[in-house]
Each structure stands twice: as structure tokens, then as C-alpha cells.
Amino acid sequence: MLFEQIAKNKRKTIVLFAGFFLFMGIVGAALGYYLLSAWIPGVVIALITGIVYAGYMFSQSTDVVMSMNHAQEITNSDQAPDLWHIVEDMALVANVPMPRVFIIDDPSPNAFATGNDPEHAAVAATTGILSVLTREELEGVMAHEMTHVRNYDIRLQTIAVAMTSAIAMLANFGTHFWYFGGNRRSNDKEGNIVAMVASILVLVLAPVAATMVQLAISRNREFLADAGAVELTRNPQGLIQALNKISNSEPMSDENVSPESAALYISNPLQTKKLTNLFSTHPPMTERIAALKKM
């Protein structure tokens, strides 16, 4: 099962890359036609931007994602002894290299893992999770994150972050040049209609596409990571108690978390109880806890 999951995630990464460049090309065509009256330059610019951005994210993913979430790295056990040793222990049990360790200064309990592969992985925990959880509960959370590392979920999630960020960047570019594009088409009524429709499609589809990218990373991975945590700790109760505490806490501050990376966290850091689960990047916490209780 483990090797099948790893192989499946690697195949998904290739498909996600292909989808990323396809959609970047579509967005570029729309913006190129709107701003330059020609779609080919827009496609070329968008694809070059996508290649550069994806390459940068792939080579510097950990530093970029941690910077997006204002995480500070700790480099020895003296800075956060419990967290350091728990991560060290869970990495050893999961048979993956010790990842880099980061802390986010936020009172809401949460954590995530990122990186391109187990050899270049990192985990981050909020100050809230360190103060709220017991050692047993924190072990369950870190075992969950080590399962993401072991299964190569982190590579898939990192590509998703790159995609949503790049798409948002192109959408913002189109928004800022709305007035310029409109003036270029002022003497061409038919062109005005096409340009306006294209620009609206870009602005509407970009955030929708960002959401769909997050959903493309199967929510089932959270159930698998929960199961993996039980496998590593032999203690479902620790993770159950941790998820209960996390689910009853307030969302993280908007200043401390990037919306593009929200899917990385063990629980959606921006989701309030009033939001629907229809477009959630995480399965309902009640379902995850129920599944753990059956183990």
C-alpha cells in the first residue's frame, strides 16, 4: 500500500504539472488578447512565467512556503526541545531523514509539512499547538506530518501552492491593467466585447481554478495520513485528542498564513465553522475523528 501510494502521488504530480501549464496558457491567451490584441504573445509570456515560477518553487519550495507563512526555523533542540525531539523520533520511526523544523508565532494550534521529497522536507508548528497539546497529542500530529513526507504528499501539495500562486499573479496582472486594455479597444466594439468577456473569464476562473487545484489534491490523503500516524505511534487516542482540540480552536491570523498554502495544514487554518465543506481542502474533522476511533 505504501509504495502504491507513493507511486500514485508521483503520477499525480506529472498530471498536475501538465494541467498547470495548460491553464497558464489559457489565462495567458486571454490576457494577451485583451492587452495586446494577440493571444500568442500572452501564451508565450504566461508559459515562460509558469516555467520560471514552477522551477523556482521546486528548487526553493521550503523557504518560499515558510516565508509565505512567516515561519522561523529552529536549528537545535535547545530552542524547542519537545518539538525537536518529537520530530526526530517520528522521522526515525517513519524511516525518513530528519526534516527542518520551523515555528509560526500564532496562538491557533496547527501544523504542516512541505518540501519536494523526504530528503528536502520541513515541518512547521504554531506556538499555539506547542502550548495546547500534550506530548502524546503532539506526537500524533507530527506522525501525521511524517506520513505526508513519507508518502510524497508534500511534493504534490507544493506544486499545488505554486500553481495557485502563479494563477493569482496572472489574475492580478489582468486586473491592474483593466483600464489600459479597455482604452486600447475603445474604437473596436466587437473587439471590446471579446476583450471584456476574456478579461471577465480570467478574473472569474482564476480564483475558481485555485480552489480546484486544492481539491485536485485528494482529500483522501488526510485520512491516509491519519492512518499513517496511528501506524507510527500505535496510539490513535493521541491524534484523536489533538484533532478535537484543533477543531475547537479559532482560525489562524490572516497575517500568519498564506491562503495558497492553507491546504498544507493538518486543519484548514482559515476556515470558520460557518463555512461549507463543499469546497474545503480538508475532510470534515468529525469524519476524521470517527475513522480514527474505528482503528
XYZ file of C-alpha atoms in Angstrom:
295
model
C 0.000 0.000 0.000
C 2.792 2.434 0.918
C 4.697 2.025 -2.340
C 1.442 2.159 -4.318
C 0.540 5.455 -2.634
C 3.977 6.920 -3.328
C 3.808 5.876 -6.998
C 0.287 7.278 -7.278
C 1.350 10.636 -5.841
C 4.286 10.817 -8.265
C 1.918 10.202 -11.200
C -0.454 12.854 -9.875
C 2.445 15.309 -9.779
C 3.037 14.860 -13.522
C -0.665 15.314 -14.305
C -0.805 18.392 -12.070
C 2.208 19.900 -13.837
C 0.548 19.338 -17.227
C -2.704 20.878 -16.033
C -0.821 23.824 -14.583
C 0.858 24.753 -17.863
C -2.328 24.179 -19.844
C -4.306 26.549 -17.677
C -1.471 29.083 -17.597
C -1.555 29.054 -21.399
C -5.322 29.659 -21.430
C -5.037 32.526 -18.963
C -2.124 33.970 -20.928
C -4.101 33.815 -24.184
C -6.992 35.706 -22.607
C -4.732 38.397 -21.158
C -2.696 38.678 -24.358
C -5.785 39.199 -26.487
C -7.162 41.726 -24.024
C -3.990 43.786 -23.619
C -2.164 43.278 -26.939
C -4.919 42.233 -29.378
C -2.973 38.988 -29.932
C -3.174 35.773 -27.959
C 0.176 34.199 -28.931
C 2.370 36.729 -27.045
C 0.180 36.231 -23.994
C 0.582 32.445 -24.143
C 4.351 32.728 -24.525
C 4.659 35.174 -21.624
C 2.387 33.079 -19.409
C 4.238 29.825 -20.114
C 7.641 31.430 -19.558
C 6.328 32.881 -16.306
C 4.942 29.485 -15.333
C 8.209 27.672 -16.099
C 10.306 30.192 -14.172
C 7.911 30.274 -11.231
C 7.461 26.495 -11.072
C 11.224 25.984 -11.324
C 11.848 28.479 -8.561
C 9.195 26.914 -6.331
C 10.514 23.428 -6.991
C 14.082 24.376 -6.101
C 13.268 26.707 -3.205
C 9.895 25.354 -2.116
C 10.590 25.028 1.598
C 11.991 28.531 2.038
C 9.242 30.063 -0.112
C 6.380 28.296 1.673
C 7.813 29.012 5.118
C 8.272 32.667 4.189
C 4.665 32.834 2.965
C 3.568 31.663 6.423
C 6.050 33.745 8.447
C 7.706 30.643 9.910
C 11.029 30.895 11.730
C 13.489 27.996 11.603
C 14.929 26.445 14.734
C 18.301 24.793 14.296
C 18.834 22.880 17.541
C 16.922 21.174 20.316
C 17.593 23.949 22.846
C 15.166 26.282 21.045
C 12.135 23.971 21.306
C 13.154 20.697 22.994
C 9.807 18.871 22.914
C 9.055 19.708 19.277
C 12.589 18.925 18.109
C 12.795 15.543 19.795
C 9.275 14.508 18.756
C 10.007 15.348 15.113
C 13.304 13.486 15.392
C 11.586 10.420 16.865
C 8.734 10.356 14.344
C 11.140 10.777 11.425
C 13.152 7.842 12.722
C 10.059 5.652 13.057
C 8.837 6.696 9.579
C 12.299 5.913 8.168
C 12.718 9.366 6.606
C 15.521 11.910 7.145
C 15.112 14.448 9.936
C 13.288 17.413 8.328
C 13.998 21.055 9.009
C 11.851 22.420 11.831
C 10.020 25.763 11.881
C 7.752 27.594 14.319
C 4.955 30.039 13.429
C 4.098 32.614 16.069
C 0.318 32.175 16.184
C -1.952 31.142 19.102
C -4.105 28.855 16.936
C -2.969 25.200 17.104
C -1.900 23.939 13.673
C 0.981 22.366 11.768
C 2.061 21.342 8.265
C 4.829 19.708 6.259
C 6.288 20.802 2.937
C 9.166 20.097 0.548
C 9.892 18.277 -2.708
C 10.840 14.914 -1.235
C 11.751 13.324 2.111
C 15.380 14.444 1.721
C 14.309 18.109 1.438
C 11.323 18.204 3.776
C 10.376 20.582 6.557
C 7.693 20.744 9.215
C 6.161 23.789 10.860
C 4.172 24.067 14.073
C 2.422 27.074 15.551
C 3.201 28.333 19.033
C -0.441 27.583 19.773
C -0.096 23.868 19.075
C 3.010 23.697 21.267
C 1.184 25.269 24.195
C -2.162 23.477 23.831
C -1.208 19.874 23.066
C 0.314 17.310 25.355
C 3.408 15.394 24.252
C 1.251 12.401 23.288
C -1.013 14.596 21.167
C 1.902 16.419 19.528
C 3.414 13.048 18.633
C 0.190 12.179 16.812
C 0.289 15.440 14.835
C 3.962 15.087 13.893
C 3.410 11.438 12.933
C 0.635 12.681 10.623
C 3.072 15.123 9.024
C 5.815 12.489 8.721
C 3.321 10.321 6.847
C 2.818 13.167 4.354
C 6.604 13.322 3.971
C 6.981 9.551 3.578
C 4.127 9.319 1.044
C 5.448 12.208 -1.115
C 2.222 14.130 -0.406
C 4.439 17.136 0.253
C 5.642 17.283 -3.374
C 2.083 17.191 -4.671
C 1.000 19.882 -2.226
C 3.980 22.087 -3.041
C 3.159 22.023 -6.755
C -0.415 22.991 -5.890
C 0.857 26.004 -3.929
C 2.998 27.066 -6.905
C 0.030 26.729 -9.247
C -2.377 28.758 -7.163
C 0.217 31.482 -6.578
C 1.097 31.784 -10.270
C -2.539 31.833 -11.360
C -3.337 34.505 -8.775
C -0.388 36.552 -10.031
C -1.672 36.491 -13.624
C -5.189 37.367 -12.483
C -3.883 40.346 -10.512
C -1.895 41.465 -13.541
C -5.051 41.460 -15.657
C -6.961 43.388 -13.001
C -4.317 46.115 -12.724
C -4.301 46.642 -16.497
C -8.099 46.571 -16.953
C -8.275 50.293 -17.767
C -5.344 50.127 -20.198
C -6.832 47.214 -22.102
C -10.225 48.848 -22.305
C -8.795 52.034 -23.809
C -6.907 50.091 -26.485
C -10.183 48.636 -27.664
C -12.308 51.774 -27.456
C -12.665 52.091 -31.259
C -13.432 48.428 -31.863
C -16.836 47.472 -30.496
C -16.554 43.813 -31.441
C -13.060 43.674 -30.021
C -14.324 45.416 -26.892
C -16.859 42.633 -26.295
C -14.332 39.858 -26.833
C -11.745 41.586 -24.649
C -14.236 42.209 -21.871
C -15.510 38.618 -21.923
C -11.942 37.312 -21.897
C -10.924 39.538 -19.011
C -14.016 38.573 -17.006
C -13.338 34.900 -17.638
C -9.766 35.322 -16.431
C -10.804 37.101 -13.262
C -13.615 34.609 -12.542
C -11.765 31.436 -13.453
C -8.517 32.270 -11.679
C -9.834 32.018 -8.090
C -12.074 29.098 -9.044
C -9.094 27.329 -10.580
C -7.081 27.992 -7.434
C -9.792 26.263 -5.407
C -9.987 23.365 -7.834
C -6.220 22.915 -7.635
C -6.519 22.448 -3.905
C -9.365 19.991 -4.426
C -7.336 18.132 -7.060
C -5.095 17.024 -4.224
C -7.409 14.288 -2.993
C -8.873 14.960 0.426
C -8.390 11.251 0.994
C -4.723 11.992 1.709
C -5.721 13.342 5.127
C -7.398 10.066 6.061
C -4.291 8.190 4.863
C -2.006 10.475 6.869
C -4.192 10.000 9.953
C -3.957 6.228 9.493
C -0.210 6.545 8.980
C 0.085 8.477 12.238
C -1.589 5.613 14.092
C 0.782 3.186 12.386
C 3.808 5.169 13.562
C 2.652 5.893 17.132
C 0.478 2.806 17.766
C -1.776 5.241 19.609
C -4.900 6.600 17.859
C -6.031 8.367 21.024
C -3.219 10.906 20.846
C -4.216 12.140 17.384
C -7.932 11.971 18.250
C -7.413 14.284 21.227
C -5.207 16.587 19.149
C -7.777 16.897 16.344
C -10.511 17.595 18.905
C -8.515 20.481 20.354
C -7.591 21.825 16.925
C -11.195 21.672 15.667
C -12.437 23.684 18.668
C -9.908 26.490 18.222
C -10.111 29.795 16.405
C -8.636 30.142 12.879
C -5.125 31.460 12.470
C -4.491 35.152 11.918
C -4.656 36.178 8.252
C -1.238 37.775 8.698
C 0.398 34.470 9.603
C -0.904 32.189 6.879
C -0.998 32.367 3.106
C -4.358 31.294 1.566
C -2.472 29.465 -1.206
C -0.826 27.203 1.368
C -3.886 26.586 3.548
C -4.256 23.038 2.198
C -0.864 22.109 3.636
C -2.028 22.397 7.232
C -3.401 19.495 9.269
C -6.600 21.554 9.578
C -7.692 24.472 7.381
C -6.169 27.471 9.201
C -8.601 29.975 7.683
C -11.835 28.007 7.815
C -14.505 29.018 10.322
C -17.315 26.794 11.485
C -19.773 28.742 9.334
C -18.113 27.788 6.064
C -19.446 24.935 3.970
C -17.399 21.789 3.376
C -18.295 21.775 -0.322
C -15.047 23.439 -1.408
C -12.990 22.543 1.648
C -9.484 21.250 1.083
C -9.847 19.075 4.186
C -12.424 16.400 5.056
C -14.720 17.260 7.987
C -12.915 16.829 11.284
C -15.795 14.759 12.666
C -15.283 12.197 9.888
C -11.547 12.015 10.518
C -12.057 11.500 14.247
C -14.738 8.868 13.611
C -12.358 6.980 11.311
C -9.622 7.072 13.951
C -11.969 5.747 16.626
C -12.582 2.675 14.494
C -8.886 1.786 14.461
